[in-house]
PDB file of C-alpha atoms in Angstrom:
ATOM      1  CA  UNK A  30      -9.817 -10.938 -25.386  1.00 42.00           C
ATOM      2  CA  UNK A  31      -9.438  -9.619 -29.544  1.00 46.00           C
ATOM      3  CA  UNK A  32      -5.790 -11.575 -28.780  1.00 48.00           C
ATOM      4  CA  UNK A  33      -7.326 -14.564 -27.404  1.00 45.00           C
ATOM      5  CA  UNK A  34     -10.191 -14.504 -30.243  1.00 46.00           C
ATOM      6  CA  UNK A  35      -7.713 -14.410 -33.051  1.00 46.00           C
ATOM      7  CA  UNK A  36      -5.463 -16.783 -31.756  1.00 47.00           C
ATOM      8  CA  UNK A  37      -8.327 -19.754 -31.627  1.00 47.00           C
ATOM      9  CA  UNK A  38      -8.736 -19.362 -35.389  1.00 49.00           C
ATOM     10  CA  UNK A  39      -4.906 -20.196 -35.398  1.00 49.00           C
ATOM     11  CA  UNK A  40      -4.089 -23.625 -36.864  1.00 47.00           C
ATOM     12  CA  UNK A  41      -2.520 -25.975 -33.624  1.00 49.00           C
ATOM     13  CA  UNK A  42       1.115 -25.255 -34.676  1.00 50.00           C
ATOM     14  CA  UNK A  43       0.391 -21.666 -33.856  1.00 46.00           C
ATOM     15  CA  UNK A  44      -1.033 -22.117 -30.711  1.00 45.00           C
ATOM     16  CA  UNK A  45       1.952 -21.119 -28.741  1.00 44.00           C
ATOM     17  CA  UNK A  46       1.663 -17.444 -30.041  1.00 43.00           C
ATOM     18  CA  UNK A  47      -1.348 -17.556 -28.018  1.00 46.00           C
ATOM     19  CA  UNK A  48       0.622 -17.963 -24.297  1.00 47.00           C
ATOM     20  CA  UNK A  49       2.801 -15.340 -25.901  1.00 47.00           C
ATOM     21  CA  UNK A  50       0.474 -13.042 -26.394  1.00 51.00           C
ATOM     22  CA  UNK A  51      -1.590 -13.844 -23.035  1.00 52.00           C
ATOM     23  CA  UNK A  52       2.367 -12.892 -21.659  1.00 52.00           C
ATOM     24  CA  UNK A  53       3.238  -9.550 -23.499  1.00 54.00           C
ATOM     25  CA  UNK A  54      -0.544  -8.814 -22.629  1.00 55.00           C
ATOM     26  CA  UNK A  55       0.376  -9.002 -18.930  1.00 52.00           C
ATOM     27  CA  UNK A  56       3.136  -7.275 -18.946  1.00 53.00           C
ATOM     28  CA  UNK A  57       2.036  -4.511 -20.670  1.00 52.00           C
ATOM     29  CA  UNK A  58      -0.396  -3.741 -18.127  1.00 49.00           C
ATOM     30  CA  UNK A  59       1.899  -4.773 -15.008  1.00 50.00           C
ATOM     31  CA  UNK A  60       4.234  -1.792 -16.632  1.00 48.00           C
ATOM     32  CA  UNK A  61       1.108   0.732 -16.443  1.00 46.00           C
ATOM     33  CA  UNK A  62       0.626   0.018 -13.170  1.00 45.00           C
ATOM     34  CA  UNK A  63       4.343   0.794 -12.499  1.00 45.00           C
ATOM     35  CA  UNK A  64       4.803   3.600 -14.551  1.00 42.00           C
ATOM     36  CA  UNK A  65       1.876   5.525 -13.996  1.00 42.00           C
ATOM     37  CA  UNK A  66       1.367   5.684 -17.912  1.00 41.00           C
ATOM     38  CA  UNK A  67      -2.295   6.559 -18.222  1.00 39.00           C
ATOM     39  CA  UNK A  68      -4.471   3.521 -20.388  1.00 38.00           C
ATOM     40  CA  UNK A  69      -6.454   5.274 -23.249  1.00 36.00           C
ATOM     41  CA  UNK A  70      -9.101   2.897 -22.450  1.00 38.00           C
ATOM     42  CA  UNK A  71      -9.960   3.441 -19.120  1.00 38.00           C
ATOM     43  CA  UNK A  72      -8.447   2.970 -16.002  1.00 39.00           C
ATOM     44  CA  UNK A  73      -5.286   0.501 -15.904  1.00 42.00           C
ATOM     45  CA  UNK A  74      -5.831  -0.748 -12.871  1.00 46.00           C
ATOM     46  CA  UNK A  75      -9.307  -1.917 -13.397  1.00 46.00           C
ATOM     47  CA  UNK A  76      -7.848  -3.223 -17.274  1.00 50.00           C
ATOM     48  CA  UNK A  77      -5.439  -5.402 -15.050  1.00 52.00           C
ATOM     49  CA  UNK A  78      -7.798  -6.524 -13.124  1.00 51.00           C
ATOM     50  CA  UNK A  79     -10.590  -7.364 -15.595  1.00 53.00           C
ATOM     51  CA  UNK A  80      -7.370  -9.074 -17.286  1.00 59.00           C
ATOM     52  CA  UNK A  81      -6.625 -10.912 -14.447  1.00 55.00           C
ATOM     53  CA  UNK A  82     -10.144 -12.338 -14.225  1.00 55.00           C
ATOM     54  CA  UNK A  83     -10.517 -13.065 -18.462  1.00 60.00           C
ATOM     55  CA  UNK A  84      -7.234 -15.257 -18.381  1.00 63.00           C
ATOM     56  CA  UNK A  85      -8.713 -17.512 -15.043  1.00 59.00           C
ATOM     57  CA  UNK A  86     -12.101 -17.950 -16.692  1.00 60.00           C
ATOM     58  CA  UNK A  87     -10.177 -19.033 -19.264  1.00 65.00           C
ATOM     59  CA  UNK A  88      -8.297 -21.699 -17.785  1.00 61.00           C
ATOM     60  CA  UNK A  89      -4.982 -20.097 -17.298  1.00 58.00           C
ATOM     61  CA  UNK A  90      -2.389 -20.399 -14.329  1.00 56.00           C
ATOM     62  CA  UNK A  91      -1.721 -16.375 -14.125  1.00 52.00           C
ATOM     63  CA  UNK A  92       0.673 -14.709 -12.051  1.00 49.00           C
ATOM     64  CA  UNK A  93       1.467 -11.181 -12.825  1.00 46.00           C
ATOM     65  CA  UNK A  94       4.554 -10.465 -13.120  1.00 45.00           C
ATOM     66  CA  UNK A  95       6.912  -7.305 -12.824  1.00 41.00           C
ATOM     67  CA  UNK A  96       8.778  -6.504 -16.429  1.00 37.00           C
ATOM     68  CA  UNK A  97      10.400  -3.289 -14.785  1.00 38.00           C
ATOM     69  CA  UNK A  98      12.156  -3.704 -11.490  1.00 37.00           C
ATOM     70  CA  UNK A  99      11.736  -0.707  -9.078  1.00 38.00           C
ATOM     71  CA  UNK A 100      14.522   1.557  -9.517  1.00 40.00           C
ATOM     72  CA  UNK A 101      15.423   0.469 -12.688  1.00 41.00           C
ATOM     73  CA  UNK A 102      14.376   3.454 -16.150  1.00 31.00           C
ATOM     74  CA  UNK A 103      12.209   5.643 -13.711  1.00 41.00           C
ATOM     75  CA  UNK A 104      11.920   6.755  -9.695  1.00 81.00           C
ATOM     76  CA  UNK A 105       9.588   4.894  -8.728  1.00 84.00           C
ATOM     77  CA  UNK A 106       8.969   6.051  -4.930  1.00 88.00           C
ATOM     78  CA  UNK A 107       8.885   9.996  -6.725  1.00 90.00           C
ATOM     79  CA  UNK A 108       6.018   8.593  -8.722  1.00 91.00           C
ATOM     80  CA  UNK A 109       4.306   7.075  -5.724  1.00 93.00           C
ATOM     81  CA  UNK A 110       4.990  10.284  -3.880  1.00 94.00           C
ATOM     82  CA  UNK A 111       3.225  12.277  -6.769  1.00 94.00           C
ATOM     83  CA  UNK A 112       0.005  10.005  -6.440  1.00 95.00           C
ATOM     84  CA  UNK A 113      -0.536  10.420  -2.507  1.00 96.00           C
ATOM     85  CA  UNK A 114       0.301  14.368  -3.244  1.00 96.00           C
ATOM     86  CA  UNK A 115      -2.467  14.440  -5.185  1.00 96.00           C
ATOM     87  CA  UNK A 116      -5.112  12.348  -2.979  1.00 96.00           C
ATOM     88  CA  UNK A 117      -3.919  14.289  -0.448  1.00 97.00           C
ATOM     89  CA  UNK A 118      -4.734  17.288  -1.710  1.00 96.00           C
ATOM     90  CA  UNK A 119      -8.622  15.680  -2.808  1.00 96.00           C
ATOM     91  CA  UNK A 120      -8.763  14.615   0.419  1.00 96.00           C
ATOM     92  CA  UNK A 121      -7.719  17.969   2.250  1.00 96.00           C
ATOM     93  CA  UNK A 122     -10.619  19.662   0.041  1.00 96.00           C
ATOM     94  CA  UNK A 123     -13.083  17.344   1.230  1.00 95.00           C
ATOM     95  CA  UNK A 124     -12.425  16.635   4.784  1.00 95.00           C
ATOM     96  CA  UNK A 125     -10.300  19.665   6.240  1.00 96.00           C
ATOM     97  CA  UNK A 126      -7.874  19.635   8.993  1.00 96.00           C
ATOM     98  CA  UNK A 127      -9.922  21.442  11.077  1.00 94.00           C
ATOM     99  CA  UNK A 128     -12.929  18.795  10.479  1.00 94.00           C
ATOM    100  CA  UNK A 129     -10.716  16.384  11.785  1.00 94.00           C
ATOM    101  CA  UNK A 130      -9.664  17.693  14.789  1.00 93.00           C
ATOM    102  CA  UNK A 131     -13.290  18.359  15.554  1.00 91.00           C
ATOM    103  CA  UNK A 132     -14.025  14.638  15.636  1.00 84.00           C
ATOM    104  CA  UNK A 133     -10.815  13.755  17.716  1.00 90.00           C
ATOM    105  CA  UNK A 134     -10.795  12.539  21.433  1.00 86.00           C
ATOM    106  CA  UNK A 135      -7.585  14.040  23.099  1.00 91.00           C
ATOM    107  CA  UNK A 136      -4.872  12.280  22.235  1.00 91.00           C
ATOM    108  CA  UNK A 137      -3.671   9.335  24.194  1.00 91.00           C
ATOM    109  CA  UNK A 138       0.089   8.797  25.331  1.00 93.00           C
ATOM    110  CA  UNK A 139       2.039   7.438  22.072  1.00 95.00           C
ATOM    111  CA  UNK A 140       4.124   3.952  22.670  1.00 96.00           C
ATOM    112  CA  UNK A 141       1.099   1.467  21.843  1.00 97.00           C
ATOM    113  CA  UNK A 142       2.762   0.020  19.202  1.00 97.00           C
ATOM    114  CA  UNK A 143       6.286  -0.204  20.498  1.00 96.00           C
ATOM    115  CA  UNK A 144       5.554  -2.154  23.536  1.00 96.00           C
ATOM    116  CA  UNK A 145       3.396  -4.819  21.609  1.00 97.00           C
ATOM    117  CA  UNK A 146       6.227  -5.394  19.773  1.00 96.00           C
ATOM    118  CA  UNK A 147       8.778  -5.884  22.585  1.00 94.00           C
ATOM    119  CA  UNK A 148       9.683  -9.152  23.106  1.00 89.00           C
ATOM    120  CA  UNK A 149      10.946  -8.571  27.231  1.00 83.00           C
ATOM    121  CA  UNK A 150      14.341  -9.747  26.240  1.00 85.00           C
ATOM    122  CA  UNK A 151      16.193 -12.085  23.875  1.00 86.00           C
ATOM    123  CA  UNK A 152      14.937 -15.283  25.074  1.00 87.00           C
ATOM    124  CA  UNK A 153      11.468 -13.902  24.351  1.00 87.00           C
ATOM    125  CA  UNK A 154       9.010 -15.123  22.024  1.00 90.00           C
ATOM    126  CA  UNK A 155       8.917 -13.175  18.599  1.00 93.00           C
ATOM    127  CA  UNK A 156       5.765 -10.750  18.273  1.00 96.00           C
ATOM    128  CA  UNK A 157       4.670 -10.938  14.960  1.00 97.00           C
ATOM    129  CA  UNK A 158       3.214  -7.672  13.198  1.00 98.00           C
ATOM    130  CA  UNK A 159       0.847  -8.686  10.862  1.00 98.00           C
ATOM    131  CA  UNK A 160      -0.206  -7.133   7.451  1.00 98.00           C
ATOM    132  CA  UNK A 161      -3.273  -6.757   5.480  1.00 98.00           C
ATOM    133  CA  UNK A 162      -2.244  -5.938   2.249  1.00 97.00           C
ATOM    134  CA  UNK A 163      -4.362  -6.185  -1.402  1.00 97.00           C
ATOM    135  CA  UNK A 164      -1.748  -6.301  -3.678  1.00 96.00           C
ATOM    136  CA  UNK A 165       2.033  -4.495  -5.004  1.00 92.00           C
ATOM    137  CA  UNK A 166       3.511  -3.479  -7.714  1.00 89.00           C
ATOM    138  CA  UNK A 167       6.631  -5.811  -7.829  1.00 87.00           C
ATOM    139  CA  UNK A 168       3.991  -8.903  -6.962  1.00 89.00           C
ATOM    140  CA  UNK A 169       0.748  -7.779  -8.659  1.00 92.00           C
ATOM    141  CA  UNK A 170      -2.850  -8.839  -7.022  1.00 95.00           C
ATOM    142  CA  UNK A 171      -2.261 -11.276  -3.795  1.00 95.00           C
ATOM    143  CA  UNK A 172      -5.632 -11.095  -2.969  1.00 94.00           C
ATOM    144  CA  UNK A 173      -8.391  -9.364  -4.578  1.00 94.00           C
ATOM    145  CA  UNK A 174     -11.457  -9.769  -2.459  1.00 95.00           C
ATOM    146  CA  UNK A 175      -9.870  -9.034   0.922  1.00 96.00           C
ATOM    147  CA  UNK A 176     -12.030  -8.487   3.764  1.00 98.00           C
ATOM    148  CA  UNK A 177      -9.627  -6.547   5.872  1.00 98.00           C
ATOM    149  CA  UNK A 178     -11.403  -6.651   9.002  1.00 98.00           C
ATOM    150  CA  UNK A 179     -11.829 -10.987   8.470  1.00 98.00           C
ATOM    151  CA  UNK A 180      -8.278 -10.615   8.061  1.00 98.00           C
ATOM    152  CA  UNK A 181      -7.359  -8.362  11.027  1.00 98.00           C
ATOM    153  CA  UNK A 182      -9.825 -10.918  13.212  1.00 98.00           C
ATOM    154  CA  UNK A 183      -7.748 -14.026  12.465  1.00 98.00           C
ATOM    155  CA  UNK A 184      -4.752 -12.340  12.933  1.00 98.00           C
ATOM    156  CA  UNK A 185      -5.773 -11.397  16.096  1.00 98.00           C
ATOM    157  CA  UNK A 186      -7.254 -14.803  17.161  1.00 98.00           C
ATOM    158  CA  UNK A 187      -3.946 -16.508  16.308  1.00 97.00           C
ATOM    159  CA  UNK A 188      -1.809 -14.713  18.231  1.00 96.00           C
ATOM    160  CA  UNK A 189      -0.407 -11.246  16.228  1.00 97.00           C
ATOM    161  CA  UNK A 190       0.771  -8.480  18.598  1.00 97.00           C
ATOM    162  CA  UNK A 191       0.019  -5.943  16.188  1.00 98.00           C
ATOM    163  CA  UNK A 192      -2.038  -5.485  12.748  1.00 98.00           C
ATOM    164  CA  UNK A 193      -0.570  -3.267   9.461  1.00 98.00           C
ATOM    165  CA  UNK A 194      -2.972  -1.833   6.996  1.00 98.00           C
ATOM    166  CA  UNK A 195      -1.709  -1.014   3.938  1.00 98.00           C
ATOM    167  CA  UNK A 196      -4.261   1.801   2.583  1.00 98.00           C
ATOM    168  CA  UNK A 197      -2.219   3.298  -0.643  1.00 97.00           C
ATOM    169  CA  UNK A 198      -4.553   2.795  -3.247  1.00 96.00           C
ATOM    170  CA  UNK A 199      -2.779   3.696  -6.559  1.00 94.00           C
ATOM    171  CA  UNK A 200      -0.111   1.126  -6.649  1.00 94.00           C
ATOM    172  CA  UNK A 201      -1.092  -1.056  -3.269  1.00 96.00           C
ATOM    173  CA  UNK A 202      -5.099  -0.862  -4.244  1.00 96.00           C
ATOM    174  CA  UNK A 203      -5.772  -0.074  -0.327  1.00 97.00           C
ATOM    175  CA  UNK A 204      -8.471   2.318   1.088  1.00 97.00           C
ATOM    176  CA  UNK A 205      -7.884   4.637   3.711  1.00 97.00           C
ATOM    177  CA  UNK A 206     -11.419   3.175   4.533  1.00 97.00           C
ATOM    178  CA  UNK A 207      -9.846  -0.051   6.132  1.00 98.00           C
ATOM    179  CA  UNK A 208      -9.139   1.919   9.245  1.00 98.00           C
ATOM    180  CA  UNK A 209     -12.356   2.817   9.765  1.00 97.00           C
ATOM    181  CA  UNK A 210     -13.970  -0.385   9.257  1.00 98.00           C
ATOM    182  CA  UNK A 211     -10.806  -2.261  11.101  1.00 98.00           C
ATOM    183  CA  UNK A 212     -10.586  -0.187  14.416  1.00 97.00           C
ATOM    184  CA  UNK A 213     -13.999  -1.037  16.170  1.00 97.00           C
ATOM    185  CA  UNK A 214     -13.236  -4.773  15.562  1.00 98.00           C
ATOM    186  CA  UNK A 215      -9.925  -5.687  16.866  1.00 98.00           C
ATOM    187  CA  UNK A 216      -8.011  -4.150  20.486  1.00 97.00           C
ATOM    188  CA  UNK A 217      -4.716  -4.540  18.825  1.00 98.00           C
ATOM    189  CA  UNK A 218      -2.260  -1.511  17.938  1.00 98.00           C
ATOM    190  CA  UNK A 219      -2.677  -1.012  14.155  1.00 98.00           C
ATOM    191  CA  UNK A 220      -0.103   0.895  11.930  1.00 98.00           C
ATOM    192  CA  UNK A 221      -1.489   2.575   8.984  1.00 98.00           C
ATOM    193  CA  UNK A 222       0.839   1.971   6.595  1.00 98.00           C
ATOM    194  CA  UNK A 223       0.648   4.531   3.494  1.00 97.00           C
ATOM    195  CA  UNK A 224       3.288   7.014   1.723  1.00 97.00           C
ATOM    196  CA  UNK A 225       3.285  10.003   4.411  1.00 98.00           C
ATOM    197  CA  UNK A 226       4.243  13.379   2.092  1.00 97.00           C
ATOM    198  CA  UNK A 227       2.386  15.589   4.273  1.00 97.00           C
ATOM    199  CA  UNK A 228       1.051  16.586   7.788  1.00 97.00           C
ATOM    200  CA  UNK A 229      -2.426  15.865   6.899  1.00 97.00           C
ATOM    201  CA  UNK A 230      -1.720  12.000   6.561  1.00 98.00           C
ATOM    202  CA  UNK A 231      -0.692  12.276  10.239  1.00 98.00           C
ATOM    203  CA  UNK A 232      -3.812  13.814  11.559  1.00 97.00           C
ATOM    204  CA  UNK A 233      -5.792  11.720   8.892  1.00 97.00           C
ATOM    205  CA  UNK A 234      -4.097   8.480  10.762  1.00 97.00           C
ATOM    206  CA  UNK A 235      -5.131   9.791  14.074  1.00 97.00           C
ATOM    207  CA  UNK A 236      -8.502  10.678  13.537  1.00 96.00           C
ATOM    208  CA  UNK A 237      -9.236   7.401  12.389  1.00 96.00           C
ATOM    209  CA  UNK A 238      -8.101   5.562  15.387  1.00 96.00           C
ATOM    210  CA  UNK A 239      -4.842   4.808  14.088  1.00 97.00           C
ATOM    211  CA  UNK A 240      -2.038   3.608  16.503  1.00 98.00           C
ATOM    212  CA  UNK A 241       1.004   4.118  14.404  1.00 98.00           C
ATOM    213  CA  UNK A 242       1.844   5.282  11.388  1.00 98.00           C
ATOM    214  CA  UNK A 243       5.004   4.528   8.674  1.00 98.00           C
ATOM    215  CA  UNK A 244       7.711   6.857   7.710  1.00 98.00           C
ATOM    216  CA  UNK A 245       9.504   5.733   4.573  1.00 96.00           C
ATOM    217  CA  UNK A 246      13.303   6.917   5.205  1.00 96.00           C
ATOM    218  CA  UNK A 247      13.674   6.873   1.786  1.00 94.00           C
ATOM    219  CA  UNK A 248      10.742   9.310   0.454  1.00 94.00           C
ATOM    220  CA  UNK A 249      11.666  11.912   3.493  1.00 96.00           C
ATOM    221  CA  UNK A 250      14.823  14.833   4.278  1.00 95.00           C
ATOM    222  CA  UNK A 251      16.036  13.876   7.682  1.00 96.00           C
ATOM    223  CA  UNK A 252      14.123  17.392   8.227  1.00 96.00           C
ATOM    224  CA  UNK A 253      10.889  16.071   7.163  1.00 97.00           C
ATOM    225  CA  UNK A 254      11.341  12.456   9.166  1.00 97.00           C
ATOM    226  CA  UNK A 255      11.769  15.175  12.232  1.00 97.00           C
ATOM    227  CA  UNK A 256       8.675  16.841  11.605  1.00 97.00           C
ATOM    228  CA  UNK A 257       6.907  13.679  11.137  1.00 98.00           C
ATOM    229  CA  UNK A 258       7.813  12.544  14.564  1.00 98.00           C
ATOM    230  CA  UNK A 259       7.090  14.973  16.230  1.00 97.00           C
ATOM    231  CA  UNK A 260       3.703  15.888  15.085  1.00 97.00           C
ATOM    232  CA  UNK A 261       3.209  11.762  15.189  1.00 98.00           C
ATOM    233  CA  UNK A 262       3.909  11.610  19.074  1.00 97.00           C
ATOM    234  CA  UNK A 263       1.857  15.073  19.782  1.00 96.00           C
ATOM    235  CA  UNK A 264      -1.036  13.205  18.080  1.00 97.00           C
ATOM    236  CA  UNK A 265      -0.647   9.905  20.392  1.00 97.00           C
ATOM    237  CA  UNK A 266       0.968   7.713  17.364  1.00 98.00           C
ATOM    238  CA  UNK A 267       3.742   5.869  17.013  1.00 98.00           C
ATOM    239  CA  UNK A 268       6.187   6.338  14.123  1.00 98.00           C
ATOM    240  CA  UNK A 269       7.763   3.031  12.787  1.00 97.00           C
ATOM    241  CA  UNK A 270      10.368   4.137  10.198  1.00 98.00           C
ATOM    242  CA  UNK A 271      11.739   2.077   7.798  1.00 97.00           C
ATOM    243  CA  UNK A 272      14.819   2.004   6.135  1.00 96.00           C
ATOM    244  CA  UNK A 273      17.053   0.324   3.775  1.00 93.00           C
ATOM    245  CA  UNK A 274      20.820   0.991   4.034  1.00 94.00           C
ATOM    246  CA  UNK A 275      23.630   2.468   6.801  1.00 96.00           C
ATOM    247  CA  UNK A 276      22.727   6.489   5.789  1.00 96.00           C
ATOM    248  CA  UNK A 277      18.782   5.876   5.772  1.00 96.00           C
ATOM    249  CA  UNK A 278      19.291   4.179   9.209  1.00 97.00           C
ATOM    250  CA  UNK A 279      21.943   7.406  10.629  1.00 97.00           C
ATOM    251  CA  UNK A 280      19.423   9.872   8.991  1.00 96.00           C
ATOM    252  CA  UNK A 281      17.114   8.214  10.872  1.00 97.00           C
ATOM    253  CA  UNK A 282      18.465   7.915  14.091  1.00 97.00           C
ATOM    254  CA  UNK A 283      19.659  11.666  13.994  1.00 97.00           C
ATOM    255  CA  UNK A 284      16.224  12.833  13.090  1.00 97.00           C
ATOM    256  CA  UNK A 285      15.197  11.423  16.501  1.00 96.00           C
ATOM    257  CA  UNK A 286      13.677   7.705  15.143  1.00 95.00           C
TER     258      UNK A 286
END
């Protein structure tokens, strides 16, 4: 705003520093978000977002854009694996395991999500697992004011075999919340999609009506994506584990995916 303020008090040949400015302004906050460097003003997600918001009232075409490729000058799935350490650990304080086993129906037989994504055979129709997802680091905000459970009711209503909610809310600005609010209003298998580092984001998942939950390959010891699995299917969930190369995929496999 002090950038854009200065700027109009520029004589029309200097106008252009303005959209410069506007730019490096952008960045700068797009590379807090991926970082994790903290803002000394306040928190940067909200300063990207009240950013965001400035440069529309203002009349400009934004799109936020990603100075810092992941996996380029830092780690960023350690960093992300930090964050959900450290909510987990809020969130074990507040709600303990034991609370939520207290408030869970015995588990159901795991597989929801795998057969509403079979298609019967290769001449089948495609079943389409559909995401609800705020925004990402490498794409910034894609949708601010998403109503997740609007969005999981049109998916539904047009045909999706299966809804993902993506709930990390550091980098991915999602809320756990979503499954609660999502699960009473739609009968399809939904996949909580977060960063799993610990048990607790299992039985979190499963107390919350969860159908299936994500396993990153990448974040997890083929030790770990064994644990996972197990204590997924014991719970009634379905694992759906992603991976991006030949070893992630063997790791996988061996570790019983």
């Amino acid at each position: 705003y002090i950038a854009h303020r200065k700027a109009r008090r520029r004589t029309p040949g200097e106008q252009p520093v303005l959209q410069s400015t506007f730019t490096d302004l952008i960045r700068a906050h797009q590379r807090f978000l991926l970082t994790g460097h903290e803002n000394p003003d306040g928190d940067c997600l909200g300063a990207e977002v009240a950013l965001f918001h400035l440069l529309r009232a203002l009349g400009k075409d934004v799109a936020i854009v990603n100075p810092d490729p992941i996996g380029k000058g830092h780690d960023f799935l350690a960093h992300i694996a930090a964050d959900r350490r450290r909510r987990v650990a809020e969130l074990q304080r507040e709600r303990p395991a034991h609370r939520l086993r207290e408030r869970m129906a015995p588990p159901r037989a795991a597989g929801r999500l795998e057969r509403a994504l079979r298609r019967g055979g290769p001449e089948g129709p495609l079943r389409m697992l559909c995401e609800v997802k705020r925004a990402s680091p490498s794409k910034g905000m894609l949708k601010a004011d998403v109503d997740p459970v609007a969005q999981a009711k049109l998916y539904e209503a047009n045909g999706a075999a299966a809804i993902s909610l993506v709930t990390e809310p550091d980098h991915f600005l999602g809320d756990l919340a979503w499954m609660d609010r999502v699960r009473p209003e739609v009968s399809l298998p939904l996949l909580l999609k977060d960063f799993v580092v610990d048990s607790y984001q299992i039985l979190d998942a499963a107390a919350r009506g969860a159908d299936a939950v994500l396993l990153l390959a990448a974040l997890l010891s083929e030790t770990e994506t064994t644990r996972f699995l197990t204590e997924a299917r014991l719970l009634g969930l379905d694992a759906l584990v992603e991976v991006h190369d030949a070893e992630e995929l063997y790791r996988s496999l061996r570790a019983g995916a």
